[in-house]
PDB file of C-alpha atoms and ligand atoms in Angstrom:
ATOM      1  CA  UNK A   1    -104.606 -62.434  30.373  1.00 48.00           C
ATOM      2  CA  UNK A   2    -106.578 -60.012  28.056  1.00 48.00           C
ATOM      3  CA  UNK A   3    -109.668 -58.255  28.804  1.00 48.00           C
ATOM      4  CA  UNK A   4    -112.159 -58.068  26.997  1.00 50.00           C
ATOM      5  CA  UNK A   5    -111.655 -57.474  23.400  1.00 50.00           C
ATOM      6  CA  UNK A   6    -114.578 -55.195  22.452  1.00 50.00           C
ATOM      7  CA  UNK A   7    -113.042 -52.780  24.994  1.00 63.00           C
ATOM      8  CA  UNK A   8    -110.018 -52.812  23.351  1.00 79.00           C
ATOM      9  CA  UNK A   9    -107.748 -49.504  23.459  1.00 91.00           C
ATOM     10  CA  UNK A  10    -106.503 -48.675  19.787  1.00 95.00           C
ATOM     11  CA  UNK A  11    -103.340 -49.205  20.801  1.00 96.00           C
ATOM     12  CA  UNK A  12    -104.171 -52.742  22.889  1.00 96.00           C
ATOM     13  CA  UNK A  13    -105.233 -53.525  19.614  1.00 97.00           C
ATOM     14  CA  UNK A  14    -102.555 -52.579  17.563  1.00 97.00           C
ATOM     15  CA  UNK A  15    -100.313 -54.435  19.909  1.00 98.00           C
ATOM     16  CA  UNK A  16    -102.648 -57.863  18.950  1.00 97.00           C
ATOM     17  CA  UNK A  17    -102.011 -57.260  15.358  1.00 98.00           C
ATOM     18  CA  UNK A  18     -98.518 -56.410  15.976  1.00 98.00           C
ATOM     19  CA  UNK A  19     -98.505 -59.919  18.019  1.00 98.00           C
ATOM     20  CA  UNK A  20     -99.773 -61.602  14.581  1.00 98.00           C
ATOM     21  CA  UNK A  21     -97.649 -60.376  12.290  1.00 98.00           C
ATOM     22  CA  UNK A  22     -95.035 -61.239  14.960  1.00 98.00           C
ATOM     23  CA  UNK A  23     -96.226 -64.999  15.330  1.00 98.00           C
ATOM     24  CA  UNK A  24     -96.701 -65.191  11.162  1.00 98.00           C
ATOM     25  CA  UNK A  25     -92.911 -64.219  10.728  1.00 98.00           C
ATOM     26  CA  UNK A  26     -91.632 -66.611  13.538  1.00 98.00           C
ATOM     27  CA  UNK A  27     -93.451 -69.583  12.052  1.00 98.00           C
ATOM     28  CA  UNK A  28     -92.139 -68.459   8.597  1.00 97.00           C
ATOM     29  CA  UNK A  29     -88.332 -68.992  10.369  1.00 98.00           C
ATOM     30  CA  UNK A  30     -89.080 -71.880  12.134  1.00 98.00           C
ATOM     31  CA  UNK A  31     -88.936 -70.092  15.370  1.00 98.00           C
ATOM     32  CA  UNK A  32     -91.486 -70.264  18.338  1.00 98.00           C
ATOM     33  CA  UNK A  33     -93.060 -66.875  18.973  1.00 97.00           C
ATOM     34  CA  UNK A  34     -92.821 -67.305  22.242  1.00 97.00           C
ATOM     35  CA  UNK A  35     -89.175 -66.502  22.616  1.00 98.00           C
ATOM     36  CA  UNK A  36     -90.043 -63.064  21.338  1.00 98.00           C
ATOM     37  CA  UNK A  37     -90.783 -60.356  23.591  1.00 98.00           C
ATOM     38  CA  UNK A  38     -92.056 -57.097  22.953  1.00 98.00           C
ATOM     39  CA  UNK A  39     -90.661 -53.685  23.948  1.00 98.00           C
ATOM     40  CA  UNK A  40     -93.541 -51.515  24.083  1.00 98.00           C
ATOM     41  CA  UNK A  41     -91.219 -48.049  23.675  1.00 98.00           C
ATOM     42  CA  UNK A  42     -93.460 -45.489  26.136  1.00 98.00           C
ATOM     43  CA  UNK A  43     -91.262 -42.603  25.724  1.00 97.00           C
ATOM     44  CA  UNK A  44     -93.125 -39.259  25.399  1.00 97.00           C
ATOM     45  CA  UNK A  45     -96.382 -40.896  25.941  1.00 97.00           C
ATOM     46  CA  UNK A  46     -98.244 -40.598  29.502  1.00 96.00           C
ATOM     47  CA  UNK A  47    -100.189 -42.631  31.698  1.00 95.00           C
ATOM     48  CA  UNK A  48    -103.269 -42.201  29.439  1.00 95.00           C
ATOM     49  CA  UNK A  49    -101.553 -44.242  26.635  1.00 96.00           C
ATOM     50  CA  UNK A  50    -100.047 -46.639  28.769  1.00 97.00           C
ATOM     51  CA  UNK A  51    -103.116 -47.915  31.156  1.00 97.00           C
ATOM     52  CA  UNK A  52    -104.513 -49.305  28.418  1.00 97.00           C
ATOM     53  CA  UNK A  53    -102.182 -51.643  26.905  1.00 98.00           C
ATOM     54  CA  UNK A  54    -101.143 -52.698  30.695  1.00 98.00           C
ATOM     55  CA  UNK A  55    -104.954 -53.798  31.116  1.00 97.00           C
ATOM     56  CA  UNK A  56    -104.480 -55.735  27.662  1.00 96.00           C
ATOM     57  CA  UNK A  57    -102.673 -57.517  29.848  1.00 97.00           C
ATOM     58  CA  UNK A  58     -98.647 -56.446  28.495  1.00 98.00           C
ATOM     59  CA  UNK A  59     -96.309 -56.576  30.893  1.00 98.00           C
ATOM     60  CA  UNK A  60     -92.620 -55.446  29.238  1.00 98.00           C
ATOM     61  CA  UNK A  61     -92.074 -51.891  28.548  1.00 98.00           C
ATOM     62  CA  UNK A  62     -89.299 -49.530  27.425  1.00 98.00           C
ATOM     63  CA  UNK A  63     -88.239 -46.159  28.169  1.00 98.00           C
ATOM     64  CA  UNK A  64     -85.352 -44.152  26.557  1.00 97.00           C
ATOM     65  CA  UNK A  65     -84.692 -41.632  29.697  1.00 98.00           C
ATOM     66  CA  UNK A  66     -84.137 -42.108  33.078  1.00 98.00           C
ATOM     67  CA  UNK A  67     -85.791 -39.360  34.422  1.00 97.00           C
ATOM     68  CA  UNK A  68     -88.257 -39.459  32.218  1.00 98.00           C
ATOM     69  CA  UNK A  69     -89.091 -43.235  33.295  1.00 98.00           C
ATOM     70  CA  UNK A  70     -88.681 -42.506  36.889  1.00 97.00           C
ATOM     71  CA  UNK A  71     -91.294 -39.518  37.008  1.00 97.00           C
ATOM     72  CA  UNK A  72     -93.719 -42.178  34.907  1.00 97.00           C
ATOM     73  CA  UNK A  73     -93.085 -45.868  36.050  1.00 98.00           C
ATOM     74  CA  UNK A  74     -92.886 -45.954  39.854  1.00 97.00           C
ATOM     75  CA  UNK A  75     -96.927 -45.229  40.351  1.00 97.00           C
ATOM     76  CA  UNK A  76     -98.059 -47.250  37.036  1.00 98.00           C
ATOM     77  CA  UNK A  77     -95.803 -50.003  38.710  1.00 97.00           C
ATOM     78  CA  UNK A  78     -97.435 -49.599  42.437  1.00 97.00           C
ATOM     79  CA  UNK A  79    -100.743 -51.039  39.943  1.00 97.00           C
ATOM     80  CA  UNK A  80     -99.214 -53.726  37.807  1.00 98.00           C
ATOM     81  CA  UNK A  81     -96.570 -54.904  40.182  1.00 97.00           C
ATOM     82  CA  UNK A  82     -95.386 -57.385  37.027  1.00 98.00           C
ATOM     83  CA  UNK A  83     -94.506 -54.999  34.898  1.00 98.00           C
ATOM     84  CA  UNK A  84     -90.904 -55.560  33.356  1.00 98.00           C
ATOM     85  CA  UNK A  85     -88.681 -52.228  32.553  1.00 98.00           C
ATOM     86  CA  UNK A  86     -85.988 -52.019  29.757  1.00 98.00           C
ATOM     87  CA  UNK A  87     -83.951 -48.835  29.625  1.00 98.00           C
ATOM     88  CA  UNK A  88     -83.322 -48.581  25.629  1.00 98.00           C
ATOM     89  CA  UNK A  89     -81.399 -45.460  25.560  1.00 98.00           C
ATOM     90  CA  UNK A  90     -77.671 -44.421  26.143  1.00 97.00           C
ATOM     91  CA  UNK A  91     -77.123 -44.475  30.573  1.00 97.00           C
ATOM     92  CA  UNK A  92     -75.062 -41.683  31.899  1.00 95.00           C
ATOM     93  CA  UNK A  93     -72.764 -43.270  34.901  1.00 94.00           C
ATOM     94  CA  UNK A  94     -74.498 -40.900  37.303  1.00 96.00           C
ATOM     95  CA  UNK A  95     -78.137 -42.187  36.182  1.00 97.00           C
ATOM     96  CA  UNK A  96     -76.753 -45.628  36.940  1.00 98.00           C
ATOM     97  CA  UNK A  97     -77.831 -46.120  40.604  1.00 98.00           C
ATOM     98  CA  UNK A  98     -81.335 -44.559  39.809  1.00 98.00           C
ATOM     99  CA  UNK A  99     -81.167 -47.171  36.597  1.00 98.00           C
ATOM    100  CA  UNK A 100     -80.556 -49.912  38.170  1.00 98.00           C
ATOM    101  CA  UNK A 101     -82.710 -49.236  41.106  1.00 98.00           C
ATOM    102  CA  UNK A 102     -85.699 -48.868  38.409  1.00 98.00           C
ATOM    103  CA  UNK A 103     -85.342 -50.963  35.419  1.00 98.00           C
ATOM    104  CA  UNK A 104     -84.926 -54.510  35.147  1.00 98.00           C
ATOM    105  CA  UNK A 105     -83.118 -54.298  31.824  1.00 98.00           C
ATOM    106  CA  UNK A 106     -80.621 -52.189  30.295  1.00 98.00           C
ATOM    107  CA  UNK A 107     -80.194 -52.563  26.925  1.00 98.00           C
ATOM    108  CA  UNK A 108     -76.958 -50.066  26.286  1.00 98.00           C
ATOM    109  CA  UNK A 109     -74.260 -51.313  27.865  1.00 98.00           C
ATOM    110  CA  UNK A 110     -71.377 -50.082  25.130  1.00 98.00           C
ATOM    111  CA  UNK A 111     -68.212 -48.884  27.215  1.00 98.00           C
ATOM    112  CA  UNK A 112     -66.286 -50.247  30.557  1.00 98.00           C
ATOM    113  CA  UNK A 113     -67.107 -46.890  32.274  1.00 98.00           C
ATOM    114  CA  UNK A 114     -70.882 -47.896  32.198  1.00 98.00           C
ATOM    115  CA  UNK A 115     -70.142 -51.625  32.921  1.00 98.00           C
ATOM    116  CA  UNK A 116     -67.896 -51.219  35.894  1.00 98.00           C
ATOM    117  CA  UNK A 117     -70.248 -48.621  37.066  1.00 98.00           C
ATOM    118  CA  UNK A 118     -73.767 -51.224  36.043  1.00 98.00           C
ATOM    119  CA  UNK A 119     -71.386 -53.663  38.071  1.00 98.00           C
ATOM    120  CA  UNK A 120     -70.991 -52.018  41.171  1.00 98.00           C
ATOM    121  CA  UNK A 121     -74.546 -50.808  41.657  1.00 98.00           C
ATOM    122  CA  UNK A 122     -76.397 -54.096  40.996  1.00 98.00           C
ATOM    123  CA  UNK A 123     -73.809 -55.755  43.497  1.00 97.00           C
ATOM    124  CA  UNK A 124     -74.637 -52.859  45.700  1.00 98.00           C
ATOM    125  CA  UNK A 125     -78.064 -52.906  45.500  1.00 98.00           C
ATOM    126  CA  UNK A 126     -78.335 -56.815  45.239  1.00 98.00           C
ATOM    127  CA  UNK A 127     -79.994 -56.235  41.900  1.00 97.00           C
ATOM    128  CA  UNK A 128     -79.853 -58.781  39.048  1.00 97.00           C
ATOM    129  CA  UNK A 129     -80.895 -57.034  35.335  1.00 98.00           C
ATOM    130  CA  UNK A 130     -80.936 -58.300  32.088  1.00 98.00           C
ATOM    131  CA  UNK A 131     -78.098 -56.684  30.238  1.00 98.00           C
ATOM    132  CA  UNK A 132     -77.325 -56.463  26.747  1.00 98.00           C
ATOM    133  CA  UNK A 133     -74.154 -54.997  24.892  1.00 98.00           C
ATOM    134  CA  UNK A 134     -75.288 -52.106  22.178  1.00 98.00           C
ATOM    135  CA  UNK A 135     -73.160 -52.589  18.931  1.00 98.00           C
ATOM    136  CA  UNK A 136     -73.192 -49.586  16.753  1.00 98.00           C
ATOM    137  CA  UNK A 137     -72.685 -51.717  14.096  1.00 98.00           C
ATOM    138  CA  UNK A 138     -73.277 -48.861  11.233  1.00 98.00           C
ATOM    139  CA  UNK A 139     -70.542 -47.361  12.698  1.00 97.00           C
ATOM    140  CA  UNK A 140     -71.983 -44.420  13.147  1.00 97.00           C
ATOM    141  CA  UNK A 141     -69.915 -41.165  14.959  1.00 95.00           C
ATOM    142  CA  UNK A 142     -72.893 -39.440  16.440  1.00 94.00           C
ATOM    143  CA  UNK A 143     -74.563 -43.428  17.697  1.00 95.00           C
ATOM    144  CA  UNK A 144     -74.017 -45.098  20.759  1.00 96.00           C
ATOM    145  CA  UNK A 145     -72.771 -48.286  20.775  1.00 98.00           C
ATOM    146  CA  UNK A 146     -69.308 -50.019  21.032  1.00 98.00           C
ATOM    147  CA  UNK A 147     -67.645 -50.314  18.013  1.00 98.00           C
ATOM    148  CA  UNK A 148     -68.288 -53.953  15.998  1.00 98.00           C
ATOM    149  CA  UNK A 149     -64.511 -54.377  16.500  1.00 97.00           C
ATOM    150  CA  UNK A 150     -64.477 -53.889  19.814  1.00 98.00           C
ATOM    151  CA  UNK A 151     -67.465 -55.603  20.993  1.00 98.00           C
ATOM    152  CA  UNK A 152     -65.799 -59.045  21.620  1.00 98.00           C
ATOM    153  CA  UNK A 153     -63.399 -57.324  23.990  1.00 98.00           C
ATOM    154  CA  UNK A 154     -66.153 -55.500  25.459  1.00 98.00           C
ATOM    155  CA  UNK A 155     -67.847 -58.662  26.278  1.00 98.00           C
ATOM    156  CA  UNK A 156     -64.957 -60.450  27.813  1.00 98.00           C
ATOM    157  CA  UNK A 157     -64.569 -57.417  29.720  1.00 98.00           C
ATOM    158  CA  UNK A 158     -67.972 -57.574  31.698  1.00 98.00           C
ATOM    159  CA  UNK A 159     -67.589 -61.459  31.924  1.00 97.00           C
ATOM    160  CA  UNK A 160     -64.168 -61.693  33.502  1.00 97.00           C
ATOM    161  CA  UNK A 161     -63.073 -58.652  35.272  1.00 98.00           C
ATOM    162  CA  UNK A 162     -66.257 -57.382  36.355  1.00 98.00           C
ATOM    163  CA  UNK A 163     -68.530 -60.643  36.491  1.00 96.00           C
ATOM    164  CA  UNK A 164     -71.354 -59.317  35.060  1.00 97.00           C
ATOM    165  CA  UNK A 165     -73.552 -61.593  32.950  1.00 96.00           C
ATOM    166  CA  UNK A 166     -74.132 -60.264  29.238  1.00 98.00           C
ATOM    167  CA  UNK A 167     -77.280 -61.628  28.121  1.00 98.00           C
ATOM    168  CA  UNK A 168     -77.146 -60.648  24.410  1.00 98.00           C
ATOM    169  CA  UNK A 169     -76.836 -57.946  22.109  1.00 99.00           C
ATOM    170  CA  UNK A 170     -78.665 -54.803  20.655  1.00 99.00           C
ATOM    171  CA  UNK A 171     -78.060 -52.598  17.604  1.00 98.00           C
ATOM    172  CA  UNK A 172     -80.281 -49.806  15.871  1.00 98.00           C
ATOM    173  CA  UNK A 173     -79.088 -49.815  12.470  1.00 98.00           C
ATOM    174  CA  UNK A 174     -78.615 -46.277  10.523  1.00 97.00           C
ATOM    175  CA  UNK A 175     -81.580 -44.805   8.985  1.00 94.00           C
ATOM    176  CA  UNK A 176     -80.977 -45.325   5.257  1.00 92.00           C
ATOM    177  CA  UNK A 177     -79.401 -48.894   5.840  1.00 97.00           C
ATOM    178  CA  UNK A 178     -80.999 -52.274   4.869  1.00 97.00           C
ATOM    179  CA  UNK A 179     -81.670 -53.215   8.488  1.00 98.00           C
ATOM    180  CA  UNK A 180     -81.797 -57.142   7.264  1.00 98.00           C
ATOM    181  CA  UNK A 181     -77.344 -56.661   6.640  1.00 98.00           C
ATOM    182  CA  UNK A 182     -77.307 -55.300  10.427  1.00 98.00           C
ATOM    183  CA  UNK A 183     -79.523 -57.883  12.041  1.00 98.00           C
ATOM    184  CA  UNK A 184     -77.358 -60.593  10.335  1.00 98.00           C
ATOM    185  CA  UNK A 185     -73.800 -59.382  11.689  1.00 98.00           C
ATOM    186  CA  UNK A 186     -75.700 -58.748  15.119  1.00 98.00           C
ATOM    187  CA  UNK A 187     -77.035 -62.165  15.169  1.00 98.00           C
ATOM    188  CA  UNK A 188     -73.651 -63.469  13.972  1.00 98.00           C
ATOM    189  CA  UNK A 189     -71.736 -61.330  16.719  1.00 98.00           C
ATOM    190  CA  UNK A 190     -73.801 -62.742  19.846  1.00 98.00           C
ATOM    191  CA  UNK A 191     -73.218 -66.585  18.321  1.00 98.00           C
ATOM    192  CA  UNK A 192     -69.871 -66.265  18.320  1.00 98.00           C
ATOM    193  CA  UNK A 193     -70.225 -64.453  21.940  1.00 98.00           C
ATOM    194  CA  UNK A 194     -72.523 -67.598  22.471  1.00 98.00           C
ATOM    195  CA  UNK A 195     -74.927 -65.128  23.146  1.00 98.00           C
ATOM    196  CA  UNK A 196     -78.985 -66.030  23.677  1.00 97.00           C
ATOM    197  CA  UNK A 197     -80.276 -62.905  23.605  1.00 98.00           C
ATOM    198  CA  UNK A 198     -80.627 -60.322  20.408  1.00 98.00           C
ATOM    199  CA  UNK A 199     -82.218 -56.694  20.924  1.00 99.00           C
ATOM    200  CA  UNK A 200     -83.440 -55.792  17.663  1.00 98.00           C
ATOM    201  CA  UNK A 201     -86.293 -54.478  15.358  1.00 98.00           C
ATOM    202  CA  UNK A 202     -88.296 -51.424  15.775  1.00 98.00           C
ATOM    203  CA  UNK A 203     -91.875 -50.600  14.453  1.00 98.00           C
ATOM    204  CA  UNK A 204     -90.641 -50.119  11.043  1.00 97.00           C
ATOM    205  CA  UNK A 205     -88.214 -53.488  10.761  1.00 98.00           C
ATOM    206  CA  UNK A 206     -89.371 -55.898  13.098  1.00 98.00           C
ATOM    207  CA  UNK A 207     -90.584 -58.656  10.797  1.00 98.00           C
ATOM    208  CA  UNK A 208     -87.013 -58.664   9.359  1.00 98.00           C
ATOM    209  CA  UNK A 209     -85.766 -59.056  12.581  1.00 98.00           C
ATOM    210  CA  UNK A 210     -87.898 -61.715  13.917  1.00 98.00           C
ATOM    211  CA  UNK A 211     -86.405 -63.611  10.648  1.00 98.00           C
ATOM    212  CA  UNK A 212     -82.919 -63.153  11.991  1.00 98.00           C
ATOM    213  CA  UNK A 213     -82.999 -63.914  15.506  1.00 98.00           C
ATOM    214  CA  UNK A 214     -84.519 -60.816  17.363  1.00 98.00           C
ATOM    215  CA  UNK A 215     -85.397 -61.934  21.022  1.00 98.00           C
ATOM    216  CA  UNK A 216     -86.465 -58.752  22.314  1.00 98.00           C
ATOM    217  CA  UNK A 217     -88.257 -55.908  19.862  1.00 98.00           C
ATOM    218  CA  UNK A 218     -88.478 -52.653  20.720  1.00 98.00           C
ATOM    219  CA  UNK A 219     -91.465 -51.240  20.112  1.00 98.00           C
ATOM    220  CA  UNK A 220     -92.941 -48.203  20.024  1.00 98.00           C
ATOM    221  CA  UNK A 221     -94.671 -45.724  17.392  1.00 98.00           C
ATOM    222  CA  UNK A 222     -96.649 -48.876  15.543  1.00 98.00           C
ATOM    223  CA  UNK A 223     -98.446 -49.284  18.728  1.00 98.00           C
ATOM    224  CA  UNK A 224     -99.002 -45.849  20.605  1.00 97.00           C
ATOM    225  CA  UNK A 225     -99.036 -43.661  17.291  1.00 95.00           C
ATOM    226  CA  UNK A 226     -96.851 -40.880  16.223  1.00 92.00           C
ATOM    227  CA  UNK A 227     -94.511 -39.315  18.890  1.00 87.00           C
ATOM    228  CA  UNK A 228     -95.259 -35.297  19.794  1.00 72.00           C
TER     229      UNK A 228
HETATM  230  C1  LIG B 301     -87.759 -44.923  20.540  1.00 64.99           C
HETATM  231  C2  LIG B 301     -86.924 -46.130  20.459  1.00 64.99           C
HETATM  232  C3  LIG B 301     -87.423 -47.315  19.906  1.00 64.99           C
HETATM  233  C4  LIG B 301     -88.810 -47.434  19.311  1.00 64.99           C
HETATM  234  O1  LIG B 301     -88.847 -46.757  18.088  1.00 64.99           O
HETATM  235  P1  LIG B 301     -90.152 -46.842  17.130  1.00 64.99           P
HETATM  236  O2  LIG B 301     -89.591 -46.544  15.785  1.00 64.99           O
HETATM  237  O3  LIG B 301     -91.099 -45.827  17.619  1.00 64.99           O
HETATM  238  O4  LIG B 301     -90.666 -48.218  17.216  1.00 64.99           O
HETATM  239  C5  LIG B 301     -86.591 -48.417  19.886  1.00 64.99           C
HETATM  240  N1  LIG B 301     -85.330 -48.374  20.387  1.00 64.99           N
HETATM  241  C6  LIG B 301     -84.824 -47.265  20.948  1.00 64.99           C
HETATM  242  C7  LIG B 301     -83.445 -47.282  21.477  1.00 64.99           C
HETATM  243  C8  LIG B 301     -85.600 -46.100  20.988  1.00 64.99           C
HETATM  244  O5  LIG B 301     -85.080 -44.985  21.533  1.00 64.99           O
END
């Protein structure tokens, strides 16, 4: 899958070390590294950046915007046909049709408004995304995310009025917060949700969240550098 690794991009290569440290903390918890996948987080950064790491061979990317991701993806895409598309950031209900349309994740599912509305448009468009409930589990006023409290009901929601299958659960935890306390309720949330699926651990945490249960890191300043 990975060309040549002489040629290697510096950030195709920080993505291989990233991938080690990755497969040392999953063997430390007993966990296979395979059922971790990597967000690469391409917000801000251009085709330039990206082309590289997609001839590395990566495959599953992240972008924050929908706009944004729609004036970048659709022509990387018409080259790597593969390539997998997670919406990380809060969706607007009148981004949803272009969201659903383009990704094939959404990772901030957090009120019924944006459920019903995620509903409708994958029935619509016959679409089938991987869809995870954000927790704002700092409790945070100015983060997205449903509040821990309400995130059972929130669930339940999706599942049995709207029939829309929850595949797990994200949180970013606050700033100035041990992440390891966050990833812990997170991971204790989606069990009791009998959950698969965790979204959680950035550049700066996601060791600690490999050791809790993190099924899908999001990724992005440890392997394309410093945003602008
Ligand atoms: C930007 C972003 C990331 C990646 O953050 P880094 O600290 O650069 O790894 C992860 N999740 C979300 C929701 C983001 O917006």
């Amino acid at each position: 899958m990975e060309d040549d690794k002489s040629a290697q991009s510096p950030a195709a290569a920080r993505l291989a070390e990233i991938r080690t440290r990755i497969a040392a903390a999953a063997a430390e918890a007993g966990r296979d590294p395979a059922a971790v996948h990597i967000v690469a987080v391409t917000k801000t950064f251009g085709e330039a950046d990206i082309l590289p790491v997609l001839a590395a061979g990566h495959r599953h990317f992240g972008e924050n915007r929908v706009q944004e991701a729609k004036a970048k993806w659709p022509a990387l895409r018409a080259q790597y046909p593969a390539v997998e598309l997670h919406l990380v950031g809060p969706l607007q209900s009148n981004k949803t049709r272009d969201a659903v349309a383009l990704f094939d994740a959404i990772h901030s599912i957090d009120r019924p408004k944006i459920a019903r509305a995620v509903a409708e448009e994958t029935a619509r468009q016959g679409r089938r995304l991987l869809l995870f409930v954000q927790v704002n589990t700092g409790e945070e006023p100015q983060k997205a995310g449903v509040a821990p409290r309400e995130a059972h009901a929130l669930v339940r929601h999706c599942r049995e009025e709207l029939k829309l299958d929850i595949a797990g659960l994200m949180c970013i935890p606050p700033l100035n917060e041990e992440p390891a306390v966050h990833f812990a309720f997170l991971a204790k949330l989606a069990r009791e949700m009998g959950l698969a699926h965790l979204s959680m651990g950035m550049s700066d945490d996601f060791a600690t969240a490999v050791q809790f249960g993190a099924t899908y890191l999001r990724i992005g300043s440890a392997i394309f550098g410093g945003r602008r």
